[in-house]
Amino acid sequence: MMINTDLGPLDFQVITIVLDGDATNDDVKRIMESVKADVYVVMNASAAPRDVDMLYYLYFALRSKADGSAFAKDPNMEALALSQCTLQISEAIEKASPLGHNVITIAALSRERVEIHLGGDRLIGSATRLRSNDCSRQTVLLKLMDKY
């Protein structure tokens, strides 16, 4: 989906894949290498927020990097942390890790066209309805306000 923002037009995609078995390090590496975007996250589907929230977190990470206010060096890590309602990257990685899960969500945002080239994995569109924890945009904003 294309959206217009103050950064210009951005392409946004969210897809969920179902692997035959639980994801290994090699699976996660292959999935991450298949994504071409300015900012993206790969996480277990039960940790993925709603699509509109994911768009917000990816956009916020991209914008904060552009204006120099990012709290993480890597916008992908910032977006992952925001998606898990934390400013601690290690905590976000632990909560959202796709390792050991067979349903994985990928969200990507880019100034150019987002490209996700997956081989034989089954795509099921967005499955963020599977989320097991609650992380609202309000919660993230309050955490960021406390930080600054």
PDB file of N, CA, C and O in Angstrom, residues 28-89:
ATOM      1  N   VAL A  28      15.491 -17.591   9.575  1.00  0.00           N
ATOM      2  CA  VAL A  28      15.349 -16.161   9.872  1.00  0.00           C
ATOM      3  C   VAL A  28      16.294 -15.348   8.994  1.00  0.00           C
ATOM      4  O   VAL A  28      15.905 -14.317   8.430  1.00  0.00           O
ATOM      5  N   LYS A  29      17.517 -15.823   8.833  1.00  0.00           N
ATOM      6  CA  LYS A  29      18.478 -15.129   7.972  1.00  0.00           C
ATOM      7  C   LYS A  29      17.962 -15.067   6.537  1.00  0.00           C
ATOM      8  O   LYS A  29      18.013 -14.020   5.891  1.00  0.00           O
ATOM      9  N   ARG A  30      17.442 -16.185   6.035  1.00  0.00           N
ATOM     10  CA  ARG A  30      16.903 -16.235   4.665  1.00  0.00           C
ATOM     11  C   ARG A  30      15.734 -15.263   4.515  1.00  0.00           C
ATOM     12  O   ARG A  30      15.640 -14.539   3.519  1.00  0.00           O
ATOM     13  N   ILE A  31      14.858 -15.216   5.497  1.00  0.00           N
ATOM     14  CA  ILE A  31      13.701 -14.317   5.443  1.00  0.00           C
ATOM     15  C   ILE A  31      14.172 -12.860   5.461  1.00  0.00           C
ATOM     16  O   ILE A  31      13.717 -12.039   4.672  1.00  0.00           O
ATOM     17  N   MET A  32      15.102 -12.545   6.352  1.00  0.00           N
ATOM     18  CA  MET A  32      15.582 -11.165   6.449  1.00  0.00           C
ATOM     19  C   MET A  32      16.294 -10.734   5.165  1.00  0.00           C
ATOM     20  O   MET A  32      16.154  -9.588   4.735  1.00  0.00           O
ATOM     21  N   GLU A  33      17.014 -11.633   4.547  1.00  0.00           N
ATOM     22  CA  GLU A  33      17.700 -11.306   3.290  1.00  0.00           C
ATOM     23  C   GLU A  33      16.730 -11.134   2.133  1.00  0.00           C
ATOM     24  O   GLU A  33      17.073 -10.529   1.124  1.00  0.00           O
ATOM     25  N   SER A  34      15.501 -11.623   2.287  1.00  0.00           N
ATOM     26  CA  SER A  34      14.511 -11.512   1.211  1.00  0.00           C
ATOM     27  C   SER A  34      13.799 -10.163   1.199  1.00  0.00           C
ATOM     28  O   SER A  34      13.074  -9.857   0.269  1.00  0.00           O
ATOM     29  N   VAL A  35      14.017  -9.338   2.251  1.00  0.00           N
ATOM     30  CA  VAL A  35      13.309  -8.065   2.391  1.00  0.00           C
ATOM     31  C   VAL A  35      14.206  -6.911   1.941  1.00  0.00           C
ATOM     32  O   VAL A  35      15.333  -6.771   2.412  1.00  0.00           O
ATOM     33  N   LYS A  36      13.675  -6.099   1.044  1.00  0.00           N
ATOM     34  CA  LYS A  36      14.368  -4.879   0.598  1.00  0.00           C
ATOM     35  C   LYS A  36      13.466  -3.696   0.944  1.00  0.00           C
ATOM     36  O   LYS A  36      12.414  -3.507   0.337  1.00  0.00           O
ATOM     37  N   ALA A  37      13.881  -2.920   1.968  1.00  0.00           N
ATOM     38  CA  ALA A  37      13.088  -1.775   2.432  1.00  0.00           C
ATOM     39  C   ALA A  37      13.971  -0.870   3.281  1.00  0.00           C
ATOM     40  O   ALA A  37      15.030  -1.295   3.754  1.00  0.00           O
ATOM     41  N   ASP A  38      13.534   0.369   3.489  1.00  0.00           N
ATOM     42  CA  ASP A  38      14.281   1.299   4.334  1.00  0.00           C
ATOM     43  C   ASP A  38      14.245   0.877   5.796  1.00  0.00           C
ATOM     44  O   ASP A  38      15.209   1.062   6.530  1.00  0.00           O
ATOM     45  N   VAL A  39      13.118   0.350   6.235  1.00  0.00           N
ATOM     46  CA  VAL A  39      12.976  -0.125   7.607  1.00  0.00           C
ATOM     47  C   VAL A  39      12.006  -1.301   7.601  1.00  0.00           C
ATOM     48  O   VAL A  39      10.994  -1.275   6.906  1.00  0.00           O
ATOM     49  N   TYR A  40      12.351  -2.359   8.344  1.00  0.00           N
ATOM     50  CA  TYR A  40      11.486  -3.536   8.393  1.00  0.00           C
ATOM     51  C   TYR A  40      11.727  -4.312   9.682  1.00  0.00           C
ATOM     52  O   TYR A  40      12.756  -4.135  10.340  1.00  0.00           O
ATOM     53  N   VAL A  41      10.763  -5.144  10.027  1.00  0.00           N
ATOM     54  CA  VAL A  41      10.895  -6.045  11.163  1.00  0.00           C
ATOM     55  C   VAL A  41      10.419  -7.427  10.758  1.00  0.00           C
ATOM     56  O   VAL A  41       9.527  -7.575   9.919  1.00  0.00           O
ATOM     57  N   VAL A  42      11.035  -8.423  11.369  1.00  0.00           N
ATOM     58  CA  VAL A  42      10.645  -9.818  11.194  1.00  0.00           C
ATOM     59  C   VAL A  42      10.434 -10.352  12.598  1.00  0.00           C
ATOM     60  O   VAL A  42      11.355 -10.314  13.418  1.00  0.00           O
ATOM     61  N   MET A  43       9.212 -10.821  12.896  1.00  0.00           N
ATOM     62  CA  MET A  43       8.910 -11.258  14.259  1.00  0.00           C
ATOM     63  C   MET A  43       7.926 -12.420  14.259  1.00  0.00           C
ATOM     64  O   MET A  43       7.271 -12.675  13.245  1.00  0.00           O
ATOM     65  N   ASN A  44       7.836 -13.102  15.386  1.00  0.00           N
ATOM     66  CA  ASN A  44       6.819 -14.145  15.482  1.00  0.00           C
ATOM     67  C   ASN A  44       5.453 -13.462  15.458  1.00  0.00           C
ATOM     68  O   ASN A  44       5.291 -12.359  15.969  1.00  0.00           O
ATOM     69  N   ALA A  45       4.504 -14.113  14.814  1.00  0.00           N
ATOM     70  CA  ALA A  45       3.200 -13.480  14.578  1.00  0.00           C
ATOM     71  C   ALA A  45       2.471 -13.146  15.878  1.00  0.00           C
ATOM     72  O   ALA A  45       1.695 -12.191  15.918  1.00  0.00           O
ATOM     73  N   SER A  46       2.724 -13.887  16.936  1.00  0.00           N
ATOM     74  CA  SER A  46       2.024 -13.593  18.186  1.00  0.00           C
ATOM     75  C   SER A  46       2.550 -12.323  18.845  1.00  0.00           C
ATOM     76  O   SER A  46       1.933 -11.805  19.761  1.00  0.00           O
ATOM     77  N   ALA A  47       3.685 -11.793  18.375  1.00  0.00           N
ATOM     78  CA  ALA A  47       4.233 -10.550  18.913  1.00  0.00           C
ATOM     79  C   ALA A  47       3.925  -9.360  18.022  1.00  0.00           C
ATOM     80  O   ALA A  47       4.273  -8.227  18.356  1.00  0.00           O
ATOM     81  N   ALA A  48       3.283  -9.590  16.881  1.00  0.00           N
ATOM     82  CA  ALA A  48       3.051  -8.510  15.909  1.00  0.00           C
ATOM     83  C   ALA A  48       1.830  -7.678  16.281  1.00  0.00           C
ATOM     84  O   ALA A  48       0.766  -8.212  16.537  1.00  0.00           O
ATOM     85  N   PRO A  49       1.996  -6.351  16.292  1.00  0.00           N
ATOM     86  CA  PRO A  49       0.834  -5.489  16.534  1.00  0.00           C
ATOM     87  C   PRO A  49      -0.078  -5.426  15.314  1.00  0.00           C
ATOM     88  O   PRO A  49       0.243  -6.002  14.267  1.00  0.00           O
ATOM     89  N   ARG A  50      -1.174  -4.713  15.450  1.00  0.00           N
ATOM     90  CA  ARG A  50      -2.081  -4.532  14.305  1.00  0.00           C
ATOM     91  C   ARG A  50      -1.346  -3.816  13.182  1.00  0.00           C
ATOM     92  O   ARG A  50      -0.386  -3.080  13.424  1.00  0.00           O
ATOM     93  N   ASP A  51      -1.825  -4.004  11.958  1.00  0.00           N
ATOM     94  CA  ASP A  51      -1.160  -3.416  10.796  1.00  0.00           C
ATOM     95  C   ASP A  51      -0.989  -1.909  10.926  1.00  0.00           C
ATOM     96  O   ASP A  51       0.082  -1.374  10.654  1.00  0.00           O
ATOM     97  N   VAL A  52      -2.050  -1.204  11.338  1.00  0.00           N
ATOM     98  CA  VAL A  52      -1.970   0.256  11.422  1.00  0.00           C
ATOM     99  C   VAL A  52      -0.967   0.668  12.489  1.00  0.00           C
ATOM    100  O   VAL A  52      -0.247   1.657  12.330  1.00  0.00           O
ATOM    101  N   ASP A  53      -0.863  -0.081  13.573  1.00  0.00           N
ATOM    102  CA  ASP A  53       0.133   0.214  14.595  1.00  0.00           C
ATOM    103  C   ASP A  53       1.533  -0.057  14.065  1.00  0.00           C
ATOM    104  O   ASP A  53       2.457   0.719  14.312  1.00  0.00           O
ATOM    105  N   MET A  54       1.693  -1.168  13.334  1.00  0.00           N
ATOM    106  CA  MET A  54       3.000  -1.483  12.771  1.00  0.00           C
ATOM    107  C   MET A  54       3.455  -0.383  11.808  1.00  0.00           C
ATOM    108  O   MET A  54       4.613   0.016  11.807  1.00  0.00           O
ATOM    109  N   LEU A  55       2.532   0.123  11.013  1.00  0.00           N
ATOM    110  CA  LEU A  55       2.849   1.231  10.112  1.00  0.00           C
ATOM    111  C   LEU A  55       3.359   2.417  10.923  1.00  0.00           C
ATOM    112  O   LEU A  55       4.369   3.042  10.574  1.00  0.00           O
ATOM    113  N   TYR A  56       2.708   2.728  12.012  1.00  0.00           N
ATOM    114  CA  TYR A  56       3.101   3.842  12.876  1.00  0.00           C
ATOM    115  C   TYR A  56       4.517   3.635  13.418  1.00  0.00           C
ATOM    116  O   TYR A  56       5.341   4.548  13.388  1.00  0.00           O
ATOM    117  N   TYR A  57       4.818   2.439  13.922  1.00  0.00           N
ATOM    118  CA  TYR A  57       6.127   2.178  14.508  1.00  0.00           C
ATOM    119  C   TYR A  57       7.234   2.240  13.458  1.00  0.00           C
ATOM    120  O   TYR A  57       8.305   2.800  13.710  1.00  0.00           O
ATOM    121  N   LEU A  58       6.990   1.678  12.273  1.00  0.00           N
ATOM    122  CA  LEU A  58       7.981   1.735  11.199  1.00  0.00           C
ATOM    123  C   LEU A  58       8.195   3.180  10.747  1.00  0.00           C
ATOM    124  O   LEU A  58       9.329   3.621  10.554  1.00  0.00           O
ATOM    125  N   TYR A  59       7.110   3.912  10.569  1.00  0.00           N
ATOM    126  CA  TYR A  59       7.199   5.315  10.161  1.00  0.00           C
ATOM    127  C   TYR A  59       7.954   6.127  11.211  1.00  0.00           C
ATOM    128  O   TYR A  59       8.830   6.919  10.890  1.00  0.00           O
ATOM    129  N   PHE A  60       7.616   5.927  12.481  1.00  0.00           N
ATOM    130  CA  PHE A  60       8.265   6.677  13.555  1.00  0.00           C
ATOM    131  C   PHE A  60       9.763   6.403  13.555  1.00  0.00           C
ATOM    132  O   PHE A  60      10.570   7.322  13.697  1.00  0.00           O
ATOM    133  N   ALA A  61      10.164   5.141  13.384  1.00  0.00           N
ATOM    134  CA  ALA A  61      11.586   4.788  13.359  1.00  0.00           C
ATOM    135  C   ALA A  61      12.290   5.421  12.159  1.00  0.00           C
ATOM    136  O   ALA A  61      13.403   5.946  12.289  1.00  0.00           O
ATOM    137  N   LEU A  62      11.647   5.388  10.999  1.00  0.00           N
ATOM    138  CA  LEU A  62      12.227   5.991   9.798  1.00  0.00           C
ATOM    139  C   LEU A  62      12.356   7.509   9.961  1.00  0.00           C
ATOM    140  O   LEU A  62      13.388   8.099   9.657  1.00  0.00           O
ATOM    141  N   ARG A  63      11.320   8.119  10.488  1.00  0.00           N
ATOM    142  CA  ARG A  63      11.320   9.577  10.659  1.00  0.00           C
ATOM    143  C   ARG A  63      12.309  10.015  11.728  1.00  0.00           C
ATOM    144  O   ARG A  63      13.031  11.005  11.566  1.00  0.00           O
ATOM    145  N   SER A  64      12.384   9.304  12.830  1.00  0.00           N
ATOM    146  CA  SER A  64      13.306   9.700  13.895  1.00  0.00           C
ATOM    147  C   SER A  64      14.758   9.532  13.450  1.00  0.00           C
ATOM    148  O   SER A  64      15.630  10.303  13.859  1.00  0.00           O
ATOM    149  N   LYS A  65      15.016   8.565  12.578  1.00  0.00           N
ATOM    150  CA  LYS A  65      16.372   8.435  12.026  1.00  0.00           C
ATOM    151  C   LYS A  65      16.668   9.622  11.112  1.00  0.00           C
ATOM    152  O   LYS A  65      17.755  10.201  11.163  1.00  0.00           O
ATOM    153  N   ALA A  66      15.698  10.000  10.295  1.00  0.00           N
ATOM    154  CA  ALA A  66      15.889  11.109   9.356  1.00  0.00           C
ATOM    155  C   ALA A  66      16.107  12.438  10.068  1.00  0.00           C
ATOM    156  O   ALA A  66      16.918  13.255   9.632  1.00  0.00           O
ATOM    157  N   ASP A  67      15.412  12.647  11.190  1.00  0.00           N
ATOM    158  CA  ASP A  67      15.574  13.935  11.880  1.00  0.00           C
ATOM    159  C   ASP A  67      16.598  13.892  13.033  1.00  0.00           C
ATOM    160  O   ASP A  67      16.767  14.870  13.761  1.00  0.00           O
ATOM    161  N   GLY A  68      17.262  12.756  13.195  1.00  0.00           N
ATOM    162  CA  GLY A  68      18.330  12.652  14.186  1.00  0.00           C
ATOM    163  C   GLY A  68      17.890  12.470  15.618  1.00  0.00           C
ATOM    164  O   GLY A  68      18.680  12.653  16.532  1.00  0.00           O
ATOM    165  N   SER A  69      16.645  12.083  15.853  1.00  0.00           N
ATOM    166  CA  SER A  69      16.166  11.905  17.225  1.00  0.00           C
ATOM    167  C   SER A  69      16.000  10.435  17.612  1.00  0.00           C
ATOM    168  O   SER A  69      15.382  10.132  18.625  1.00  0.00           O
ATOM    169  N   ALA A  70      16.552   9.529  16.820  1.00  0.00           N
ATOM    170  CA  ALA A  70      16.392   8.095  17.074  1.00  0.00           C
ATOM    171  C   ALA A  70      17.070   7.694  18.385  1.00  0.00           C
ATOM    172  O   ALA A  70      18.102   8.230  18.753  1.00  0.00           O
ATOM    173  N   PHE A  71      16.480   6.725  19.076  1.00  0.00           N
ATOM    174  CA  PHE A  71      17.114   6.213  20.286  1.00  0.00           C
ATOM    175  C   PHE A  71      17.941   4.973  19.990  1.00  0.00           C
ATOM    176  O   PHE A  71      18.686   4.492  20.832  1.00  0.00           O
ATOM    177  N   ALA A  72      17.825   4.431  18.773  1.00  0.00           N
ATOM    178  CA  ALA A  72      18.620   3.276  18.363  1.00  0.00           C
ATOM    179  C   ALA A  72      19.389   3.648  17.098  1.00  0.00           C
ATOM    180  O   ALA A  72      18.924   4.453  16.295  1.00  0.00           O
ATOM    181  N   LYS A  73      20.567   3.063  16.920  1.00  0.00           N
ATOM    182  CA  LYS A  73      21.358   3.343  15.724  1.00  0.00           C
ATOM    183  C   LYS A  73      20.705   2.763  14.476  1.00  0.00           C
ATOM    184  O   LYS A  73      20.812   3.329  13.401  1.00  0.00           O
ATOM    185  N   ASP A  74      20.055   1.638  14.629  1.00  0.00           N
ATOM    186  CA  ASP A  74      19.433   0.930  13.510  1.00  0.00           C
ATOM    187  C   ASP A  74      17.923   1.156  13.553  1.00  0.00           C
ATOM    188  O   ASP A  74      17.281   0.807  14.551  1.00  0.00           O
ATOM    189  N   PRO A  75      17.317   1.724  12.500  1.00  0.00           N
ATOM    190  CA  PRO A  75      15.874   1.968  12.532  1.00  0.00           C
ATOM    191  C   PRO A  75      15.059   0.684  12.637  1.00  0.00           C
ATOM    192  O   PRO A  75      13.964   0.682  13.190  1.00  0.00           O
ATOM    193  N   ASN A  76      15.594  -0.430  12.137  1.00  0.00           N
ATOM    194  CA  ASN A  76      14.891  -1.708  12.262  1.00  0.00           C
ATOM    195  C   ASN A  76      14.764  -2.104  13.731  1.00  0.00           C
ATOM    196  O   ASN A  76      13.706  -2.566  14.172  1.00  0.00           O
ATOM    197  N   MET A  77      15.839  -1.897  14.497  1.00  0.00           N
ATOM    198  CA  MET A  77      15.812  -2.236  15.918  1.00  0.00           C
ATOM    199  C   MET A  77      14.900  -1.281  16.688  1.00  0.00           C
ATOM    200  O   MET A  77      14.213  -1.685  17.613  1.00  0.00           O
ATOM    201  N   GLU A  78      14.880  -0.009  16.266  1.00  0.00           N
ATOM    202  CA  GLU A  78      13.986   0.948  16.921  1.00  0.00           C
ATOM    203  C   GLU A  78      12.530   0.562  16.679  1.00  0.00           C
ATOM    204  O   GLU A  78      11.716   0.562  17.593  1.00  0.00           O
ATOM    205  N   ALA A  79      12.204   0.217  15.437  1.00  0.00           N
ATOM    206  CA  ALA A  79      10.829  -0.192  15.113  1.00  0.00           C
ATOM    207  C   ALA A  79      10.448  -1.465  15.876  1.00  0.00           C
ATOM    208  O   ALA A  79       9.328  -1.578  16.371  1.00  0.00           O
ATOM    209  N   LEU A  80      11.381  -2.400  15.990  1.00  0.00           N
ATOM    210  CA  LEU A  80      11.106  -3.635  16.730  1.00  0.00           C
ATOM    211  C   LEU A  80      10.839  -3.320  18.198  1.00  0.00           C
ATOM    212  O   LEU A  80       9.877  -3.830  18.784  1.00  0.00           O
ATOM    213  N   ALA A  81      11.664  -2.461  18.789  1.00  0.00           N
ATOM    214  CA  ALA A  81      11.462  -2.098  20.196  1.00  0.00           C
ATOM    215  C   ALA A  81      10.114  -1.415  20.394  1.00  0.00           C
ATOM    216  O   ALA A  81       9.362  -1.774  21.310  1.00  0.00           O
ATOM    217  N   LEU A  82       9.793  -0.460  19.531  1.00  0.00           N
ATOM    218  CA  LEU A  82       8.506   0.226  19.648  1.00  0.00           C
ATOM    219  C   LEU A  82       7.344  -0.752  19.523  1.00  0.00           C
ATOM    220  O   LEU A  82       6.351  -0.645  20.247  1.00  0.00           O
ATOM    221  N   SER A  83       7.466  -1.714  18.622  1.00  0.00           N
ATOM    222  CA  SER A  83       6.378  -2.675  18.416  1.00  0.00           C
ATOM    223  C   SER A  83       6.140  -3.555  19.637  1.00  0.00           C
ATOM    224  O   SER A  83       5.070  -4.131  19.786  1.00  0.00           O
ATOM    225  N   GLN A  84       7.128  -3.633  20.515  1.00  0.00           N
ATOM    226  CA  GLN A  84       7.002  -4.462  21.716  1.00  0.00           C
ATOM    227  C   GLN A  84       6.820  -3.630  22.987  1.00  0.00           C
ATOM    228  O   GLN A  84       6.951  -4.133  24.090  1.00  0.00           O
ATOM    229  N   CYS A  85       6.530  -2.333  22.825  1.00  0.00           N
ATOM    230  CA  CYS A  85       6.272  -1.427  23.949  1.00  0.00           C
ATOM    231  C   CYS A  85       7.447  -1.336  24.915  1.00  0.00           C
ATOM    232  O   CYS A  85       7.271  -1.349  26.134  1.00  0.00           O
ATOM    233  N   THR A  86       8.631  -1.232  24.354  1.00  0.00           N
ATOM    234  CA  THR A  86       9.808  -1.078  25.190  1.00  0.00           C
ATOM    235  C   THR A  86      10.810  -0.207  24.459  1.00  0.00           C
ATOM    236  O   THR A  86      10.734  -0.069  23.241  1.00  0.00           O
ATOM    237  N   LEU A  87      11.721   0.388  25.191  1.00  0.00           N
ATOM    238  CA  LEU A  87      12.826   1.106  24.579  1.00  0.00           C
ATOM    239  C   LEU A  87      14.117   0.313  24.732  1.00  0.00           C
ATOM    240  O   LEU A  87      15.185   0.779  24.371  1.00  0.00           O
ATOM    241  N   GLN A  88      13.996  -0.900  25.259  1.00  0.00           N
ATOM    242  CA  GLN A  88      15.134  -1.790  25.446  1.00  0.00           C
ATOM    243  C   GLN A  88      15.180  -2.796  24.297  1.00  0.00           C
ATOM    244  O   GLN A  88      14.307  -3.657  24.174  1.00  0.00           O
ATOM    245  N   ILE A  89      16.192  -2.685  23.472  1.00  0.00           N
ATOM    246  CA  ILE A  89      16.275  -3.527  22.279  1.00  0.00           C
ATOM    247  C   ILE A  89      16.400  -5.001  22.645  1.00  0.00           C
ATOM    248  O   ILE A  89      15.756  -5.856  22.030  1.00  0.00           O
TER     249      ILE A  89
END
